[in-house]
């Protein structure tokens, strides 16, 4: 998630809330939407907030991030959750250990089923509404039907929890 900084024929560059820049590569299979309706690549303009769903093709620390976009949402619809600030990486400084909100009672890191498609996208949208910085590299469905959204690119939070109804629960 970020604000479009530069647009080119091959894609665009976004500035994320963490201060990082990401190059977004688009192609003929990339879909675009605004206000939940399909639109075209020409609708993406400088200064506009966007949410990019796709594959992180290059992640070299905080220096270079490349995303191969499958879906771009222009001016994402807010979900009613006030965005929280994550904590950016600082070289040599360990990530804080803390939890906020509600973490599923039987949560065990590494357990669950990795999900894709619409189900994963809905969980990602809810997680990024709460913490719009960083990147998501996978979504895991937990045994109680809730989701662990694995958040990378920031020191904290590393896991964002979303309920079965795709509403933000908490983070650690």
Coordinates of N, CA and C in Angstrom, one line a residue:
X1 N 0.9 -1.2 0.0 CA 0.0 0.0 0.0 C 0.9 1.2 0.0
X2 N 0.5 2.2 -0.8 CA 1.3 3.4 -0.8 C 0.7 4.5 -1.7
X3 N 1.5 5.5 -1.9 CA 1.1 6.6 -2.8 C 1.9 6.6 -4.1
X4 N 1.3 6.7 -5.2 CA 2.0 6.7 -6.5 C 3.0 7.9 -6.6
X5 N 4.2 7.6 -6.8 CA 5.2 8.6 -6.9 C 5.6 8.9 -8.4
X6 N 5.6 7.9 -9.2 CA 6.1 8.0 -10.6 C 5.3 7.0 -11.4
X7 N 4.8 7.3 -12.6 CA 4.1 6.4 -13.5 C 4.9 6.3 -14.7
X8 N 5.1 5.0 -15.2 CA 5.8 4.8 -16.5 C 5.0 3.7 -17.3
X9 N 5.3 3.5 -18.6 CA 4.6 2.5 -19.3 C 4.7 1.1 -18.7
X10 N 5.8 0.8 -18.0 CA 6.0 -0.6 -17.4 C 5.4 -0.7 -16.1
X11 N 4.9 0.3 -15.5 CA 4.3 0.2 -14.1 C 4.4 1.6 -13.4
X12 N 4.7 1.5 -12.1 CA 4.8 2.8 -11.3 C 5.7 2.5 -10.1
X13 N 6.0 3.6 -9.4 CA 6.7 3.5 -8.1 C 5.8 4.1 -7.1
X14 N 5.7 3.4 -5.9 CA 4.9 3.8 -4.8 C 5.9 4.2 -3.6
X15 N 5.4 5.1 -2.9 CA 6.1 5.5 -1.6 C 5.2 4.9 -0.5
X16 N 5.7 4.0 0.3 CA 4.9 3.4 1.3 C 5.0 4.2 2.6
X17 N 4.0 4.1 3.5 CA 4.0 4.8 4.8 C 5.3 4.7 5.6
X18 N 6.0 3.5 5.4 CA 7.2 3.3 6.1 C 8.4 4.1 5.6
X19 N 8.1 4.8 4.5 CA 9.2 5.6 3.8 C 9.9 4.9 2.7
X20 N 9.7 3.6 2.6 CA 10.3 2.8 1.6 C 9.6 3.0 0.2
X21 N 10.4 2.8 -0.8 CA 9.8 2.9 -2.2 C 9.7 1.5 -2.7
X22 N 8.7 1.2 -3.6 CA 8.6 -0.1 -4.2 C 8.3 0.2 -5.7
X23 N 9.0 -0.6 -6.6 CA 8.7 -0.5 -8.0 C 7.7 -1.6 -8.3
X24 N 6.6 -1.1 -8.9 CA 5.5 -2.0 -9.2 C 5.5 -2.3 -10.7
X25 N 5.7 -3.5 -11.1 CA 5.7 -3.9 -12.5 C 4.3 -4.4 -12.9
X26 N 3.8 -3.9 -13.9 CA 2.5 -4.3 -14.4 C 2.6 -4.9 -15.8
X27 N 1.5 -5.7 -16.2 CA 1.5 -6.3 -17.4 C 0.1 -6.5 -18.0
X28 N 0.0 -7.3 -19.0 CA -1.3 -7.5 -19.6 C -2.3 -8.2 -18.8
X29 N -1.8 -9.0 -17.8 CA -2.7 -9.7 -16.9 C -3.1 -8.9 -15.6
X30 N -2.5 -7.8 -15.4 CA -2.8 -6.9 -14.2 C -4.2 -6.4 -14.4
X31 N -4.9 -6.5 -13.3 CA -6.3 -5.9 -13.3 C -6.3 -4.7 -12.4
X32 N -7.2 -3.7 -12.7 CA -7.2 -2.5 -12.0 C -8.7 -2.2 -11.5
X33 N -8.8 -1.6 -10.3 CA -10.2 -1.3 -9.9 C -10.1 0.0 -9.1
X34 N -11.3 0.7 -9.1 CA -11.5 1.9 -8.3 C -12.9 1.8 -7.8
X35 N -13.1 2.1 -6.6 CA -14.5 2.0 -6.0 C -15.2 0.7 -6.3
X36 N -14.4 -0.4 -6.2 CA -14.9 -1.7 -6.4 C -15.3 -2.0 -7.9
X37 N -15.0 -1.1 -8.8 CA -15.4 -1.3 -10.2 C -14.1 -1.4 -11.1
X38 N -14.1 -2.2 -12.1 CA -12.9 -2.3 -13.0 C -12.6 -1.0 -13.6
X39 N -11.3 -0.7 -13.8 CA -10.8 0.4 -14.5 C -9.6 0.0 -15.3
X40 N -8.9 1.0 -15.8 CA -7.7 0.7 -16.6 C -6.4 1.2 -16.0
X41 N -5.3 0.9 -16.6 CA -4.0 1.3 -16.1 C -3.9 2.8 -16.1
X42 N -4.5 3.5 -17.1 CA -4.5 4.9 -17.2 C -5.1 5.6 -16.0
X43 N -5.9 4.9 -15.2 CA -6.5 5.5 -14.1 C -5.5 5.7 -12.9
X44 N -4.3 5.1 -13.0 CA -3.3 5.3 -11.9 C -2.5 6.5 -12.2
X45 N -2.6 7.5 -11.2 CA -2.0 8.7 -11.4 C -1.1 9.1 -10.2
X46 N -0.1 9.9 -10.5 CA 0.8 10.4 -9.4 C 0.0 11.0 -8.3
X47 N 0.5 10.7 -7.0 CA -0.2 11.3 -5.8 C -1.4 10.5 -5.3
X48 N -1.7 9.5 -6.0 CA -2.9 8.7 -5.6 C -2.6 7.5 -4.7
X49 N -3.3 7.3 -3.6 CA -3.1 6.1 -2.8 C -3.5 4.8 -3.6
X50 N -2.7 3.8 -3.5 CA -3.1 2.5 -4.2 C -2.7 1.3 -3.3
X51 N -3.4 0.2 -3.5 CA -3.1 -1.0 -2.9 C -2.7 -2.0 -4.0
X52 N -1.5 -2.6 -3.9 CA -1.0 -3.5 -4.9 C -1.0 -4.9 -4.4
X53 N -1.6 -5.8 -5.1 CA -1.6 -7.2 -4.8 C -0.8 -7.9 -5.9
X54 N 0.2 -8.7 -5.4 CA 1.0 -9.4 -6.4 C 2.1 -10.2 -5.7
X55 N 3.1 -10.5 -6.5 CA 4.3 -11.2 -6.0 C 5.5 -10.3 -5.8
X56 N 6.1 -10.4 -4.6 CA 7.3 -9.6 -4.4 C 8.4 -10.4 -5.1
X57 N 8.9 -9.7 -6.2 CA 9.9 -10.4 -7.1 C 11.3 -10.0 -6.6
X58 N 11.4 -8.9 -6.0 CA 12.8 -8.5 -5.5 C 12.6 -7.8 -4.2
X59 N 13.3 -8.3 -3.2 CA 13.3 -7.7 -1.9 C 14.8 -7.8 -1.4
X60 N 15.4 -6.7 -1.5 CA 16.8 -6.6 -1.0 C 16.9 -5.6 0.2
X61 N 16.5 -6.1 1.3 CA 16.5 -5.3 2.5 C 15.5 -4.2 2.3
X62 N 15.8 -3.0 2.9 CA 14.9 -1.9 2.7 C 15.3 -1.1 1.5
X63 N 16.3 -1.5 0.8 CA 16.8 -0.7 -0.3 C 16.0 -0.9 -1.7
X64 N 15.7 -2.1 -2.0 CA 15.0 -2.3 -3.3 C 13.9 -3.3 -3.2
X65 N 12.7 -2.9 -3.5 CA 11.5 -3.7 -3.5 C 10.9 -3.7 -4.8
X66 N 10.6 -4.9 -5.4 CA 9.9 -4.9 -6.7 C 8.7 -5.9 -6.6
X67 N 7.6 -5.4 -7.0 CA 6.3 -6.2 -6.9 C 5.8 -6.4 -8.3
X68 N 5.5 -7.6 -8.7 CA 4.9 -8.0 -10.0 C 3.4 -8.0 -9.7
X69 N 2.7 -6.9 -10.1 CA 1.3 -6.7 -9.7 C 0.3 -7.6 -10.5
X70 N -0.6 -8.2 -9.8 CA -1.7 -9.0 -10.4 C -3.0 -8.1 -10.3
X71 N -3.1 -7.3 -9.2 CA -4.2 -6.5 -9.0 C -3.8 -5.1 -8.4
X72 N -4.4 -4.0 -8.9 CA -4.1 -2.7 -8.4 C -5.4 -2.1 -8.0
X73 N -5.5 -1.6 -6.8 CA -6.8 -1.0 -6.3 C -6.4 0.5 -6.1
X74 N -7.0 1.3 -6.9 CA -6.8 2.8 -6.8 C -7.7 3.3 -5.7
X75 N -7.2 4.2 -4.9 CA -7.9 4.8 -3.8 C -8.7 3.8 -3.0
X76 N -8.0 2.8 -2.3 CA -8.7 1.8 -1.6 C -9.7 2.3 -0.6
X77 N -10.8 1.5 -0.6 CA -11.9 1.9 0.3 C -11.5 1.7 1.8
X78 N -11.6 2.7 2.6 CA -11.3 2.5 4.0 C -12.3 1.5 4.7
X79 N -11.8 0.8 5.7 CA -12.6 -0.3 6.3 C -13.1 0.2 7.7
X80 N -12.8 1.4 8.1 CA -13.2 1.8 9.4 C -12.2 1.6 10.5
X81 N -11.1 1.0 10.2 CA -10.0 0.8 11.1 C -9.0 1.9 10.9
X82 N -8.7 2.6 12.0 CA -7.7 3.7 11.9 C -6.3 3.1 11.7
X83 N -5.6 3.4 10.6 CA -4.3 2.8 10.4 C -3.3 3.1 11.5
X84 N -2.6 2.1 11.9 CA -1.6 2.2 13.0 C -0.2 2.2 12.4
X85 N 0.7 2.8 13.1 CA 2.0 2.9 12.6 C 2.8 1.6 13.0
X86 N 3.4 1.0 12.0 CA 4.3 -0.1 12.3 C 5.7 0.5 12.7
X87 N 6.6 -0.4 13.0 CA 8.0 0.1 13.3 C 8.9 -0.3 12.2
X88 N 9.6 0.6 11.6 CA 10.5 0.3 10.6 C 11.8 -0.4 11.1
X89 N 12.5 -1.1 10.2 CA 13.7 -1.8 10.6 C 14.8 -0.7 10.9
X90 N 15.6 -1.0 11.9 CA 16.8 -0.2 12.2 C 17.9 -1.2 12.3
X91 N 19.0 -1.0 11.5 CA 20.1 -1.9 11.5 C 20.7 -2.1 12.9
X92 N 20.8 -3.3 13.3 CA 21.4 -3.6 14.6 C 20.4 -3.6 15.8
X93 N 19.2 -3.2 15.5 CA 18.2 -3.0 16.6 C 17.2 -4.2 16.5
X94 N 17.0 -5.0 17.6 CA 16.1 -6.1 17.5 C 14.6 -5.6 17.4
X95 N 13.8 -6.4 16.8 CA 12.4 -6.1 16.7 C 11.7 -6.2 18.1
X96 N 10.8 -5.3 18.4 CA 10.1 -5.3 19.7 C 9.2 -6.6 19.8
X97 N 9.0 -7.1 21.0 CA 8.1 -8.2 21.2 C 6.9 -7.7 21.9
X98 N 5.8 -7.5 21.2 CA 4.6 -7.1 21.8 C 3.4 -7.5 21.0
X99 N 2.2 -7.6 21.7 CA 1.0 -7.9 21.0 C 0.0 -6.8 21.3
X100 N -0.9 -6.6 20.4 CA -2.0 -5.6 20.6 C -3.3 -6.2 20.1
X101 N -4.4 -5.8 20.6 CA -5.7 -6.3 20.2 C -5.9 -7.7 20.6
X102 N -6.6 -8.5 19.8 CA -7.0 -9.9 20.2 C -6.2 -10.8 19.3
X103 N -5.3 -11.6 19.9 CA -4.6 -12.7 19.1 C -5.4 -14.0 19.4
X104 N -5.7 -14.8 18.3 CA -6.5 -16.0 18.6 C -5.9 -16.9 19.7
X105 N -6.7 -17.3 20.6 CA -6.3 -18.0 21.8 C -5.4 -19.2 21.5
X106 N -5.7 -20.0 20.5 CA -4.9 -21.2 20.2 C -3.9 -21.0 19.1
X107 N -3.5 -19.8 18.8 CA -2.5 -19.5 17.8 C -1.2 -20.1 18.1
X108 N -0.6 -20.8 17.1 CA 0.7 -21.3 17.2 C 1.4 -21.0 15.9
X109 N 2.5 -20.2 15.9 CA 3.2 -19.8 14.7 C 3.6 -21.1 13.9
X110 N 3.3 -21.1 12.6 CA 3.7 -22.2 11.7 C 2.6 -23.2 11.5
X111 N 1.5 -23.0 12.2 CA 0.3 -24.0 12.0 C -0.8 -23.3 11.3
X112 N -1.4 -24.0 10.4 CA -2.5 -23.5 9.6 C -2.3 -23.9 8.1
X113 N -3.1 -23.4 7.3 CA -3.1 -23.7 5.9 C -2.9 -22.4 5.1
X114 N -1.9 -22.3 4.2 CA -1.7 -21.2 3.4 C -2.8 -21.1 2.4
X115 N -3.4 -19.9 2.3 CA -4.5 -19.7 1.3 C -4.1 -18.7 0.3
X116 N -4.8 -18.7 -0.8 CA -4.6 -17.8 -1.9 C -5.9 -17.2 -2.5
X117 N -5.8 -16.5 -3.5 CA -7.0 -16.0 -4.2 C -7.8 -15.0 -3.4
X118 N -9.1 -15.0 -3.7 CA -10.1 -14.1 -3.0 C -10.0 -14.1 -1.5
X119 N -9.9 -15.3 -1.0 CA -9.9 -15.4 0.5 C -8.7 -14.7 1.1
X120 N -7.5 -14.9 0.5 CA -6.3 -14.3 0.9 C -6.3 -12.8 0.7
X121 N -6.9 -12.4 -0.5 CA -6.9 -10.9 -0.8 C -7.8 -10.2 0.2
X122 N -8.9 -10.8 0.7 CA -9.8 -10.1 1.6 C -9.0 -10.0 3.0
X123 N -8.3 -11.0 3.4 CA -7.5 -10.9 4.6 C -6.4 -9.8 4.5
X124 N -5.8 -9.8 3.3 CA -4.7 -8.8 3.1 C -5.3 -7.4 3.2
X125 N -6.4 -7.1 2.5 CA -7.1 -5.8 2.6 C -7.4 -5.4 4.0
X126 N -7.9 -6.3 4.8 CA -8.2 -6.0 6.2 C -6.9 -5.7 7.0
X127 N -5.9 -6.5 6.8 CA -4.6 -6.3 7.5 C -3.9 -5.0 7.1
X128 N -3.9 -4.7 5.8 CA -3.3 -3.4 5.4 C -4.1 -2.2 5.7
X129 N -5.4 -2.3 6.0 CA -6.2 -1.2 6.4 C -5.7 -0.8 7.9
X130 N -5.3 -1.8 8.6 CA -4.8 -1.5 10.0 C -3.4 -1.1 10.0
X131 N -2.5 -1.8 9.2 CA -1.1 -1.5 9.2 C -0.7 -1.3 7.7
X132 N -0.8 -0.1 7.1 CA -0.6 0.0 5.7 C 0.9 0.0 5.3
X133 N 1.8 -0.2 6.2 CA 3.2 -0.2 5.8 C 3.7 -1.6 5.7
X134 N 4.8 -1.8 5.0 CA 5.4 -3.2 4.9 C 4.8 -3.9 3.7
X135 N 5.0 -5.2 3.7 CA 4.6 -6.1 2.6 C 4.0 -7.3 3.2
X136 N 3.1 -8.0 2.5 CA 2.5 -9.2 2.9 C 3.1 -10.3 2.0
X137 N 3.6 -11.4 2.6 CA 4.1 -12.5 1.8 C 3.3 -13.8 1.9
X138 N 2.4 -13.9 2.8 CA 1.5 -15.0 2.8 C 0.4 -14.8 3.8
X139 N -0.7 -15.6 3.6 CA -1.8 -15.6 4.5 C -2.1 -17.0 4.9
X140 N -2.2 -17.2 6.2 CA -2.4 -18.6 6.7 C -3.8 -18.6 7.4
X141 N -4.6 -19.6 7.0 CA -5.9 -19.8 7.7 C -5.7 -20.6 8.9
X142 N -6.2 -20.2 10.1 CA -6.0 -20.9 11.3 C -7.2 -21.8 11.6
X143 N -7.0 -22.7 12.5 CA -8.0 -23.8 12.8 C -9.4 -23.2 13.2
X144 N -9.4 -22.0 13.8 CA -10.7 -21.4 14.2 C -11.3 -20.6 13.1
X145 N -10.7 -20.6 11.9 CA -11.3 -19.8 10.8 C -10.8 -18.4 10.6
X146 N -10.0 -18.0 11.6 CA -9.3 -16.6 11.4 C -8.1 -16.8 10.6
X147 N -7.4 -15.6 10.4 CA -6.2 -15.6 9.5 C -5.1 -14.9 10.2
X148 N -3.9 -15.5 9.9 CA -2.6 -14.8 10.2 C -2.1 -14.3 8.9
X149 N -1.9 -13.0 8.9 CA -1.4 -12.3 7.7 C 0.1 -12.0 8.0
X150 N 1.0 -12.6 7.3 CA 2.4 -12.5 7.5 C 3.0 -11.2 6.9
X151 N 3.4 -10.3 7.8 CA 3.7 -8.9 7.4 C 5.3 -8.8 7.4
X152 N 5.9 -8.5 6.3 CA 7.3 -8.3 6.2 C 7.6 -6.9 5.8
X153 N 8.9 -6.6 5.9 CA 9.3 -5.3 5.4 C 9.3 -4.2 6.5
X154 N 8.9 -4.6 7.7 CA 8.9 -3.8 8.9 C 9.4 -4.6 10.1
X155 N 9.9 -4.0 11.1 CA 10.3 -4.7 12.3 C 9.1 -5.2 13.1
X156 N 8.0 -4.4 13.1 CA 6.8 -4.8 13.9 C 5.6 -4.1 13.2
X157 N 4.5 -4.8 13.1 CA 4.1 -6.1 13.5 C 4.6 -7.1 12.5
X158 N 4.8 -8.3 12.9 CA 5.2 -9.4 12.0 C 4.0 -10.2 11.6
X159 N 3.0 -10.4 12.5 CA 1.8 -11.1 12.2 C 0.6 -10.2 12.5
X160 N -0.3 -10.1 11.5 CA -1.6 -9.3 11.7 C -2.7 -10.4 11.7
X161 N -3.6 -10.3 12.7 CA -4.6 -11.3 12.8 C -6.0 -10.7 12.3
X162 N -6.7 -11.5 11.5 CA -7.9 -11.0 10.9 C -9.0 -12.1 11.2
X163 N -10.2 -11.8 11.6 CA -11.2 -12.7 11.9 C -11.7 -13.4 10.6
X164 N -12.5 -14.4 10.8 CA -13.2 -15.2 9.7 C -14.1 -14.2 8.9
X165 N -14.5 -13.1 9.5 CA -15.4 -12.1 8.9 C -14.5 -11.0 8.2
X166 N -13.2 -11.2 8.1 CA -12.3 -10.3 7.5 C -12.2 -8.9 8.2
X167 N -12.3 -9.0 9.5 CA -12.2 -7.8 10.3 C -10.9 -7.9 11.2
X168 N -10.2 -6.8 11.3 CA -8.9 -6.8 12.1 C -9.2 -7.2 13.5
X169 N -8.3 -8.1 14.0 CA -8.4 -8.6 15.4 C -7.2 -8.0 16.3
X170 N -6.0 -8.1 15.8 CA -4.8 -7.7 16.6 C -3.5 -8.0 15.8
X171 N -2.4 -7.8 16.5 CA -1.1 -8.0 15.9 C 0.0 -8.3 16.9
X172 N 1.0 -9.0 16.4 CA 2.2 -9.3 17.3 C 3.4 -9.2 16.4

